[in-house]
CSV table of C-alpha atoms in Angstrom, one decimal:
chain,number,residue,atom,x,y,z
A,1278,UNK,CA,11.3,18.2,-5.8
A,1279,UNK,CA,8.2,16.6,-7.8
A,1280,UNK,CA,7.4,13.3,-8.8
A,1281,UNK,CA,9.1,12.5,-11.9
A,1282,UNK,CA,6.3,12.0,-14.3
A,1283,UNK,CA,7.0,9.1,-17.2
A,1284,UNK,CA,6.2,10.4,-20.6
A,1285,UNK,CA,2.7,10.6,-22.2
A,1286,UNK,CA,2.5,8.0,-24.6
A,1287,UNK,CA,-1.1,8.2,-26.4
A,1288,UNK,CA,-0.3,5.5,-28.6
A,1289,UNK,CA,-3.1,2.6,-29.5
A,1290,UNK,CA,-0.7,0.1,-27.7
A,1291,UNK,CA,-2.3,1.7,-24.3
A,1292,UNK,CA,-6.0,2.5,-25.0
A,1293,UNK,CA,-6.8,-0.3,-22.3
A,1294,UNK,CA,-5.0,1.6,-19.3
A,1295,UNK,CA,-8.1,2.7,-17.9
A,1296,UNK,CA,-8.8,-0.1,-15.4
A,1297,UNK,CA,-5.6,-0.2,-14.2
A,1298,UNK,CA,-5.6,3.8,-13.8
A,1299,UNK,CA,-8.9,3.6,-12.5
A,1300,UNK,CA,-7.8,1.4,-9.7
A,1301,UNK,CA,-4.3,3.2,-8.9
A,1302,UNK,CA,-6.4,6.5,-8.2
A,1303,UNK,CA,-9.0,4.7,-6.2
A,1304,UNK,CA,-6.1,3.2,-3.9
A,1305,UNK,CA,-5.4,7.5,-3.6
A,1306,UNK,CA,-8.8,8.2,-2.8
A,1307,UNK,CA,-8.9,5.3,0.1
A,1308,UNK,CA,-5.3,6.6,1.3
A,1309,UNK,CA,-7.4,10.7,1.4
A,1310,UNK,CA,-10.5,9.8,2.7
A,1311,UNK,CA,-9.3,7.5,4.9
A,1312,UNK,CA,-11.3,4.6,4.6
A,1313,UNK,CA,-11.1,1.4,2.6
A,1314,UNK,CA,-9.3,-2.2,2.7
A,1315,UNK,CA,-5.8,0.0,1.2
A,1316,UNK,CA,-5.5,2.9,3.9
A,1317,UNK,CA,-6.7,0.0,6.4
A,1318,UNK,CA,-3.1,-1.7,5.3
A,1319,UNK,CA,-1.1,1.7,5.0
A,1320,UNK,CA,-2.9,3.0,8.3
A,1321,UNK,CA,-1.7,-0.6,10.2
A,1322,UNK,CA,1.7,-0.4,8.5
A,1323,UNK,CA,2.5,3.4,10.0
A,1324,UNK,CA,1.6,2.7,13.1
A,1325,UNK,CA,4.0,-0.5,13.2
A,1326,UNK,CA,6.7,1.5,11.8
A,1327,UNK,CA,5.8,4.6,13.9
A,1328,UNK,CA,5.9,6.6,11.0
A,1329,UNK,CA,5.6,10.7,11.0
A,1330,UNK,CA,3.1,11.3,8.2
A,1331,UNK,CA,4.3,14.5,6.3
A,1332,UNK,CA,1.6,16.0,3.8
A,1333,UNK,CA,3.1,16.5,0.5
A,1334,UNK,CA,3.8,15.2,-3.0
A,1335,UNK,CA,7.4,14.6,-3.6
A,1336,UNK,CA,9.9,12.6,-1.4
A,1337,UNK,CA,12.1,15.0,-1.5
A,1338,UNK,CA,14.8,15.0,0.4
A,1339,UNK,CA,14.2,11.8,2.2
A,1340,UNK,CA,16.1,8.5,2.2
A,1341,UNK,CA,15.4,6.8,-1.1
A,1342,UNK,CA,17.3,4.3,-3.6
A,1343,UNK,CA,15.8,5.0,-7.1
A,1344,UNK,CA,11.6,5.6,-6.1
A,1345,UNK,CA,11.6,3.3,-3.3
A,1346,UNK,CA,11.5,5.7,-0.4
A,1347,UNK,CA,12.4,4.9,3.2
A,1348,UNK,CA,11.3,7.0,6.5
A,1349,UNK,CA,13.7,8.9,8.3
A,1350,UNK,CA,14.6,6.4,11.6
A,1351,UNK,CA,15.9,4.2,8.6
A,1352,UNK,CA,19.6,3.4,9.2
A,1353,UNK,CA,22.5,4.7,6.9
A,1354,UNK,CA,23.2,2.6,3.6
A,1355,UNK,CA,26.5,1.8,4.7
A,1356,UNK,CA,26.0,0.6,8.2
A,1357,UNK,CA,24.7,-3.2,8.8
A,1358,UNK,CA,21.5,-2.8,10.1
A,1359,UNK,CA,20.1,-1.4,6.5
A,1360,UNK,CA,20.6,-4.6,4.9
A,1361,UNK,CA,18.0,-6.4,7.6
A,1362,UNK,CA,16.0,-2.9,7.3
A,1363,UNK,CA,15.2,-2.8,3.8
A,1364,UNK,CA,14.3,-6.8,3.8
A,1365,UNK,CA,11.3,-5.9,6.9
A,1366,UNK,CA,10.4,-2.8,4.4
A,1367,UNK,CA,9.8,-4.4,1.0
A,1368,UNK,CA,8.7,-7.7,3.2
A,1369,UNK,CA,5.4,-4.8,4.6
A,1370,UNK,CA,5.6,-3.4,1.2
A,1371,UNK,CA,4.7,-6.6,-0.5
A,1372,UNK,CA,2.4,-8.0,2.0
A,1373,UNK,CA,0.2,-4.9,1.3
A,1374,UNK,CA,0.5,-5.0,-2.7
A,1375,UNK,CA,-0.7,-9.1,-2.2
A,1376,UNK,CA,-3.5,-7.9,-0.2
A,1377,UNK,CA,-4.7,-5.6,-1.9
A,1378,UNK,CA,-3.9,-5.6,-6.0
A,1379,UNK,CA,-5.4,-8.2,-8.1
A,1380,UNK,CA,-3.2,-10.3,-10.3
A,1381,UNK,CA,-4.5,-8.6,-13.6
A,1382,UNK,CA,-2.7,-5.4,-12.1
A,1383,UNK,CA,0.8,-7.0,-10.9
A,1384,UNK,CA,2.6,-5.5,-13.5
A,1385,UNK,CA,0.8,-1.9,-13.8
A,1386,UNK,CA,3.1,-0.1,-11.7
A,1387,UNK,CA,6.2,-0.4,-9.3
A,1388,UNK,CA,3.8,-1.1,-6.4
A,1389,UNK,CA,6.4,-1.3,-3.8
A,1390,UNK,CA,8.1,2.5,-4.5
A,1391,UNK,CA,3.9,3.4,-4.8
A,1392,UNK,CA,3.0,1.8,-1.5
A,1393,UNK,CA,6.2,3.3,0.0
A,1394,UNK,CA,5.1,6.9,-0.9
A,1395,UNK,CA,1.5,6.1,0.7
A,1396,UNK,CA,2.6,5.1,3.8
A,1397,UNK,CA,5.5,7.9,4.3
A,1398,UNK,CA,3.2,10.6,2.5
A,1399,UNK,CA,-0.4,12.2,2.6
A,1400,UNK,CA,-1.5,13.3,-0.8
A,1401,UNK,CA,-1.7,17.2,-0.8
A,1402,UNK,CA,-5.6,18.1,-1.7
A,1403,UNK,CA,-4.9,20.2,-4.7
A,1404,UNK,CA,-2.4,17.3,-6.2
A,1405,UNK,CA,-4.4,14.4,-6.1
A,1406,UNK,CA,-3.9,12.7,-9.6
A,1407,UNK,CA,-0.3,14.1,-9.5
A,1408,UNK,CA,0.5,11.9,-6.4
A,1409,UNK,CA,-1.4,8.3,-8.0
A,1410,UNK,CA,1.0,8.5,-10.7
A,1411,UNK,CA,4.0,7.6,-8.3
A,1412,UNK,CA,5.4,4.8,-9.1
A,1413,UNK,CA,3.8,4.5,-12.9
A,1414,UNK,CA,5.8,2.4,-15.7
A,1415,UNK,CA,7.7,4.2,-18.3
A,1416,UNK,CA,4.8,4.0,-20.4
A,1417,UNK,CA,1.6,5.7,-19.4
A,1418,UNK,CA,-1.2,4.9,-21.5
A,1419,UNK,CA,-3.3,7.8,-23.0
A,1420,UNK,CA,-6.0,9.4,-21.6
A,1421,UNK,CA,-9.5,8.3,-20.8
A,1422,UNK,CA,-12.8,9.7,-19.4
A,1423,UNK,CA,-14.1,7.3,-17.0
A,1424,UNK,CA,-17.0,6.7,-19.8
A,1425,UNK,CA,-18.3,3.3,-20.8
A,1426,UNK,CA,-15.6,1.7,-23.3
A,1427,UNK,CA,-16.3,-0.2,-26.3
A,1428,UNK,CA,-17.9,-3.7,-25.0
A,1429,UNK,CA,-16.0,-6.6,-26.3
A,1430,UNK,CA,-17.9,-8.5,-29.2
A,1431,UNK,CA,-19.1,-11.7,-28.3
A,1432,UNK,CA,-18.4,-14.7,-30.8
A,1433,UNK,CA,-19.8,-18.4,-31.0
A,1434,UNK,CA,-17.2,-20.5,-28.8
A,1435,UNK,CA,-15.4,-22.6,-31.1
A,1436,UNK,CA,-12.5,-24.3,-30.0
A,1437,UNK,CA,-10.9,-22.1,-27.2
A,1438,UNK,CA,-7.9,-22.1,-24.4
A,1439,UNK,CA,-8.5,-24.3,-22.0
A,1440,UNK,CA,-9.5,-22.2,-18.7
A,1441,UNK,CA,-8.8,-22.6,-15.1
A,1442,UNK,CA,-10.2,-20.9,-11.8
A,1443,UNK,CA,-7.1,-20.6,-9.1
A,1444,UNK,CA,-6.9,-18.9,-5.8
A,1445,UNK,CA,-4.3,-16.4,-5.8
A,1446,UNK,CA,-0.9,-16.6,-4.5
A,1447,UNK,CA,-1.4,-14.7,-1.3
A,1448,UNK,CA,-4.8,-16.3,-0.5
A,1449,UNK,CA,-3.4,-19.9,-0.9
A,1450,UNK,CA,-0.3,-19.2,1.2
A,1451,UNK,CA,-2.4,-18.3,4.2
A,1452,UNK,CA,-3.9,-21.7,4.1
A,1453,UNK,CA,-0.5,-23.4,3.7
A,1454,UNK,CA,0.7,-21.3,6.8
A,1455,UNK,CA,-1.8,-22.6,8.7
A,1456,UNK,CA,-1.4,-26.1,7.8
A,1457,UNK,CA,1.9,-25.9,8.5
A,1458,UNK,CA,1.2,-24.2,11.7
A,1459,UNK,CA,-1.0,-27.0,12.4
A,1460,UNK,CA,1.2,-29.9,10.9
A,1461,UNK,CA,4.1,-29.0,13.8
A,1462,UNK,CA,1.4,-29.3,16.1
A,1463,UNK,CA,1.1,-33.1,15.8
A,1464,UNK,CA,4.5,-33.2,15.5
A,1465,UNK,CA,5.4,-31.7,19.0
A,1466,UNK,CA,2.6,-34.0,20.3
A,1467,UNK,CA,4.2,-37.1,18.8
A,1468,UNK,CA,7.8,-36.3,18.1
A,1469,UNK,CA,7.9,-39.4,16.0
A,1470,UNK,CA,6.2,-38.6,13.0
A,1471,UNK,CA,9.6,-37.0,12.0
A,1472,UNK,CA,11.4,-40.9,11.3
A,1473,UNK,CA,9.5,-40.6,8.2
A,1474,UNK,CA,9.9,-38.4,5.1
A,1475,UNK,CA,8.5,-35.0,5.5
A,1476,UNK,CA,5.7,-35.5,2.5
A,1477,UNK,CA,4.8,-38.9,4.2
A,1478,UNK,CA,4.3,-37.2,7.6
A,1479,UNK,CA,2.0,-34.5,6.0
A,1480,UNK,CA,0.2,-37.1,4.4
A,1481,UNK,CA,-0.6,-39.2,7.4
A,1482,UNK,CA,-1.8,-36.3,9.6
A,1483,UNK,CA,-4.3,-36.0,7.1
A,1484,UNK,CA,-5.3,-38.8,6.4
A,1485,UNK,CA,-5.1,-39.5,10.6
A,1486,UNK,CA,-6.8,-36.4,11.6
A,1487,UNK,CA,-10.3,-36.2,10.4
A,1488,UNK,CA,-11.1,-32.7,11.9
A,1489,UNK,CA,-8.0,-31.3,10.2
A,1490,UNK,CA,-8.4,-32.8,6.8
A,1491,UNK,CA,-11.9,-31.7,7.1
A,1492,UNK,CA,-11.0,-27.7,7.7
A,1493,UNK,CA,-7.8,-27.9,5.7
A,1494,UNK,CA,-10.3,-28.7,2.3
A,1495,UNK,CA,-12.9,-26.3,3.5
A,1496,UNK,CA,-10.5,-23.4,3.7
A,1497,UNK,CA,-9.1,-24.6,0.3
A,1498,UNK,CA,-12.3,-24.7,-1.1
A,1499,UNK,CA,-13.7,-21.2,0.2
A,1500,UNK,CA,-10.6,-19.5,-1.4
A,1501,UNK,CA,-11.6,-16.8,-3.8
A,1502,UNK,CA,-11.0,-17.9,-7.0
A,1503,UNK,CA,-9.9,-16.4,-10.9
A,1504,UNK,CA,-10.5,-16.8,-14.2
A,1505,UNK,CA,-7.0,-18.2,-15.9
A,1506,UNK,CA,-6.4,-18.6,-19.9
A,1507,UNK,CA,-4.1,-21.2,-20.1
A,1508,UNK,CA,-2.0,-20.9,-23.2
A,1509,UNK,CA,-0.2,-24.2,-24.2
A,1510,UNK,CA,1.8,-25.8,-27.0
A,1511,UNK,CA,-0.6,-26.1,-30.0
A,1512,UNK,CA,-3.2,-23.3,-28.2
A,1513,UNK,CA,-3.4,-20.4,-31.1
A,1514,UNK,CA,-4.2,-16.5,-30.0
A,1515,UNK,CA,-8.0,-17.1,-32.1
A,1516,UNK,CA,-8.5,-19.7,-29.2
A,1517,UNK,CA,-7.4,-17.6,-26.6
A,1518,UNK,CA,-9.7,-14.8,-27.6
A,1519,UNK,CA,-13.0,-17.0,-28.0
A,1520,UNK,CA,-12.0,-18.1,-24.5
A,1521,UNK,CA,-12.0,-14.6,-23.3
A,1522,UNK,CA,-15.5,-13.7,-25.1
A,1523,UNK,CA,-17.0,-16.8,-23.4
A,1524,UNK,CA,-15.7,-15.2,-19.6
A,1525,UNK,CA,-16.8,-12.1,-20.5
A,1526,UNK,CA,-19.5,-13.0,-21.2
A,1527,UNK,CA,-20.6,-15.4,-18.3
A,1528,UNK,CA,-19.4,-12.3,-15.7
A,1529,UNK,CA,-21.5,-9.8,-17.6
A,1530,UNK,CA,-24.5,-12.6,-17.0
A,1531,UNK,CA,-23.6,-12.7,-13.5
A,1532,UNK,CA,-24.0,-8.8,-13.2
A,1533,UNK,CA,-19.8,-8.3,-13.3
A,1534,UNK,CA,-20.0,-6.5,-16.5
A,1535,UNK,CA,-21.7,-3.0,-17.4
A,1536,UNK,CA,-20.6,0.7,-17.7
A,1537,UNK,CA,-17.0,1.3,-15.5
A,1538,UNK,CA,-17.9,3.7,-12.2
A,1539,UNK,CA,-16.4,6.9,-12.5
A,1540,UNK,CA,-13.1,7.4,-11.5
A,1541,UNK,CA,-13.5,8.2,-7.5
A,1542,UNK,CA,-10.0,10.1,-7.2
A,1543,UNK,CA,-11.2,12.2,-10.5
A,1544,UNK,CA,-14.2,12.9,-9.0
A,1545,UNK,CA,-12.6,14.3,-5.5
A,1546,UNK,CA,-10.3,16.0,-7.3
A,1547,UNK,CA,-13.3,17.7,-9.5
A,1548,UNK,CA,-14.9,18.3,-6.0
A,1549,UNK,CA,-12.0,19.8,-4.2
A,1550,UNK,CA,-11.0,22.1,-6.8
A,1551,UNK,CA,-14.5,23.3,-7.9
A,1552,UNK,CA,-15.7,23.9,-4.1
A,1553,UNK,CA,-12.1,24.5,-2.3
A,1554,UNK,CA,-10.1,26.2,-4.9
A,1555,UNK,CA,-12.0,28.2,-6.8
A,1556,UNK,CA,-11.1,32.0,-6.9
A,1557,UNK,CA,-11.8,34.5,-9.8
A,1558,UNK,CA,-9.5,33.3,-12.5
A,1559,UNK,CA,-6.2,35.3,-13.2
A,1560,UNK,CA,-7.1,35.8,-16.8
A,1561,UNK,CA,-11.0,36.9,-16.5
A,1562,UNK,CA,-11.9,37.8,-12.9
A,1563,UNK,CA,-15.4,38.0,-13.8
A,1564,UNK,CA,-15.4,34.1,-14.1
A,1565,UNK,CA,-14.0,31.6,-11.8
A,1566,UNK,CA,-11.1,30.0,-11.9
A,1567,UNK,CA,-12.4,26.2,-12.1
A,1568,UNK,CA,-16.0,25.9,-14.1
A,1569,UNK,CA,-17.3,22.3,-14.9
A,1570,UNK,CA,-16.1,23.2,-18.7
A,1571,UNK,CA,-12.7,23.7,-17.2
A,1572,UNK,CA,-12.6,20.2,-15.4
A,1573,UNK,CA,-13.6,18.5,-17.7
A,1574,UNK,CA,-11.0,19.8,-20.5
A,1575,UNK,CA,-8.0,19.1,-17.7
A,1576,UNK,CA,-9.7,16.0,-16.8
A,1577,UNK,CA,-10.4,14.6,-20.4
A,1578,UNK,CA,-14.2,14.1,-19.6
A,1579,UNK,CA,-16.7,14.5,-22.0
A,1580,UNK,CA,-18.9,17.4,-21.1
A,1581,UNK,CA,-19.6,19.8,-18.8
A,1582,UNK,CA,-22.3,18.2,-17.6
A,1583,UNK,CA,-19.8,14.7,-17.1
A,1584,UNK,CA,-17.9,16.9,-14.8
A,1585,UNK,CA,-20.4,18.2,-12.8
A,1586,UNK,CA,-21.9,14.8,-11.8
A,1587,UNK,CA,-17.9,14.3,-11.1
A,1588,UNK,CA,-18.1,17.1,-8.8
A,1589,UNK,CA,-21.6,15.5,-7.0
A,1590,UNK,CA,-19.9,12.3,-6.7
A,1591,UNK,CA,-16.9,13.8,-5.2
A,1592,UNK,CA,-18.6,15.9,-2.5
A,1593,UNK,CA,-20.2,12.7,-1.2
A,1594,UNK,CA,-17.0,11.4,-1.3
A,1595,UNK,CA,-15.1,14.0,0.8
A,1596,UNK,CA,-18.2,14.3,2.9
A,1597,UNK,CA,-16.8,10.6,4.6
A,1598,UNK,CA,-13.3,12.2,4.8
A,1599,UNK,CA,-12.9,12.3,8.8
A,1600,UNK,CA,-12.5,15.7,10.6
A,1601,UNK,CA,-8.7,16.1,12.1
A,1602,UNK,CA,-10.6,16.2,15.2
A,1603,UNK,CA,-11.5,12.7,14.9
């Protein structure tokens, strides 16, 4: 059984899919090569779960409701222990998607039956781009090349969206745990903080505790932070876009902007199938089977000589890719 790929839509609506793709493969080059911030999270989750990593592409005939699959030690669907089991997976699941996909990309994919497959599943080498699409929306945007898109036209700023720089949600809870952590600290130390309401307690430690009100603001401060549009009553979408130009532009003067990297999944897959899998081809055995013109047509790229700095990119690529000995 393959994954079920969602149907090609090449539509306008999606000519801006190629960040978001872009980023799924790179999370499937991580997960191959084995190194990165993503297979760090999938590699600490299997061993957790003491999951049996099976090479392949599909699920097939493992436990699954809809494309969220499950491992094999998970218990039956009707027994009692599944409802407590599936809570602890998604719970990993998630933990792993906060960690590790930015906000702009929440709603790209179903991350959780995604992350699932990485975690139960290698990619196989000659399917690649086959396996990042697990877990892809109905809608799959058309397309692209990995090549520099159009640049976004910069406009005077008018009047514009108000904008706002926010930690994200995962980031910020971490600090709340801790002060939390912290909070029931004082409180086993003096017991009597609890006479008073649970907001007035907070407040007093801080405002008691030097040292923690000190650390609790520094951690606050040193959270990462986003650019936010905020889009309220009277706000019209003109003002929203000059509010966009103006971020664009200030990341572009802070060296955030330029040409997009090439895709790095693309560029394995160029690598592996160009160096690995390359026999005569069936229909002219006096050629081979994969020649940069041919990547570059099955890839979408622009040229021949596109797909062979795809394939140079890839080799250093797979060259990182640890030894089964190792």
């Amino acid at each position: 059984m393959d994954f079920k790929q969602p149907p090609e839509n090449t539509g306008k609506e999606h000519e801006n899919e190629g960040s978001a793709r872009r980023f799924k493969n790179g999370l499937v080059a991580e997960l191959w090569t084995k190194d990165g911030p993503f297979w760090e999270s999938v590699s600490d989750m299997r061993a957790r779960w003491g999951i049996d990593v099976q090479p392949q592409l599909a699920p097939g005939d493992g436990r699954r409701i809809g494309d969220l699959v499950f491992p094999r030690s998970a218990p039956e669907y009707i027994s009692g222990e599944f409802s407590d089991f599936l809570t602890r997976w998604i719970q990993d699941l998630r933990y792993i998607k906060d960690k590790n996909v930015p906000p702009q990309f929440e709603d790209a994919a179903d991350w959780n039956a995604f992350i699932s497959a990485c975690v139960l599943y290698d990619p196989l080498e000659e399917s690649l781009i086959d396996f990042a699409k697990y877990g892809d929306s109905l809608a799959v945007h058309a397309p692209y090349t990995g090549e520099p898109s159009n640049e976004a036209a910069k406009r005077p700023l008018t009047a514009a969206a108000p904008i706002r720089r926010l930690p994200s949600e995962a980031d910020l809870r971490q600090v709340q745990f801790w002060l939390f952590a912290r909070i029931l600290d004082e409180i086993k130390r003096d017991p009597g903080l609890l006479r008073s309401d649970t907001n007035e307690v907070i407040e007093s430690i801080l405002q008691t505790n030097f040292d923690l009100r000190f650390e609790y603001f520094k951690r606050m401060r040193e959270l990462p932070r986003q650019w936010y549009i905020e889009v309220a009553a009277g706000i019209t979408k003109t003002q929203v876009g000059n509010t966009f130009d103006k971020i664009v532009g200030a990341r572009k003067q802070q060296g955030e902007g330029g040409a997009p990297k090439r895709d790095a999944l693309i560029a394995l897959q160029c690598a592996i199938l160009y160096d690995d899998h390359n026999g005569r081809d069936p229909e002219d055995p006096r050629r081979k089977k994969w020649t940069y013109e041919k990547l570059a047509k099955k890839f979408g790229l622009p040229s021949a000589r596109s797909a062979k700095a795809y394939v140079q990119e890839g080799r250093e690529r797979h060259a990182k890719k640890p030894r089964p000995e190792e």
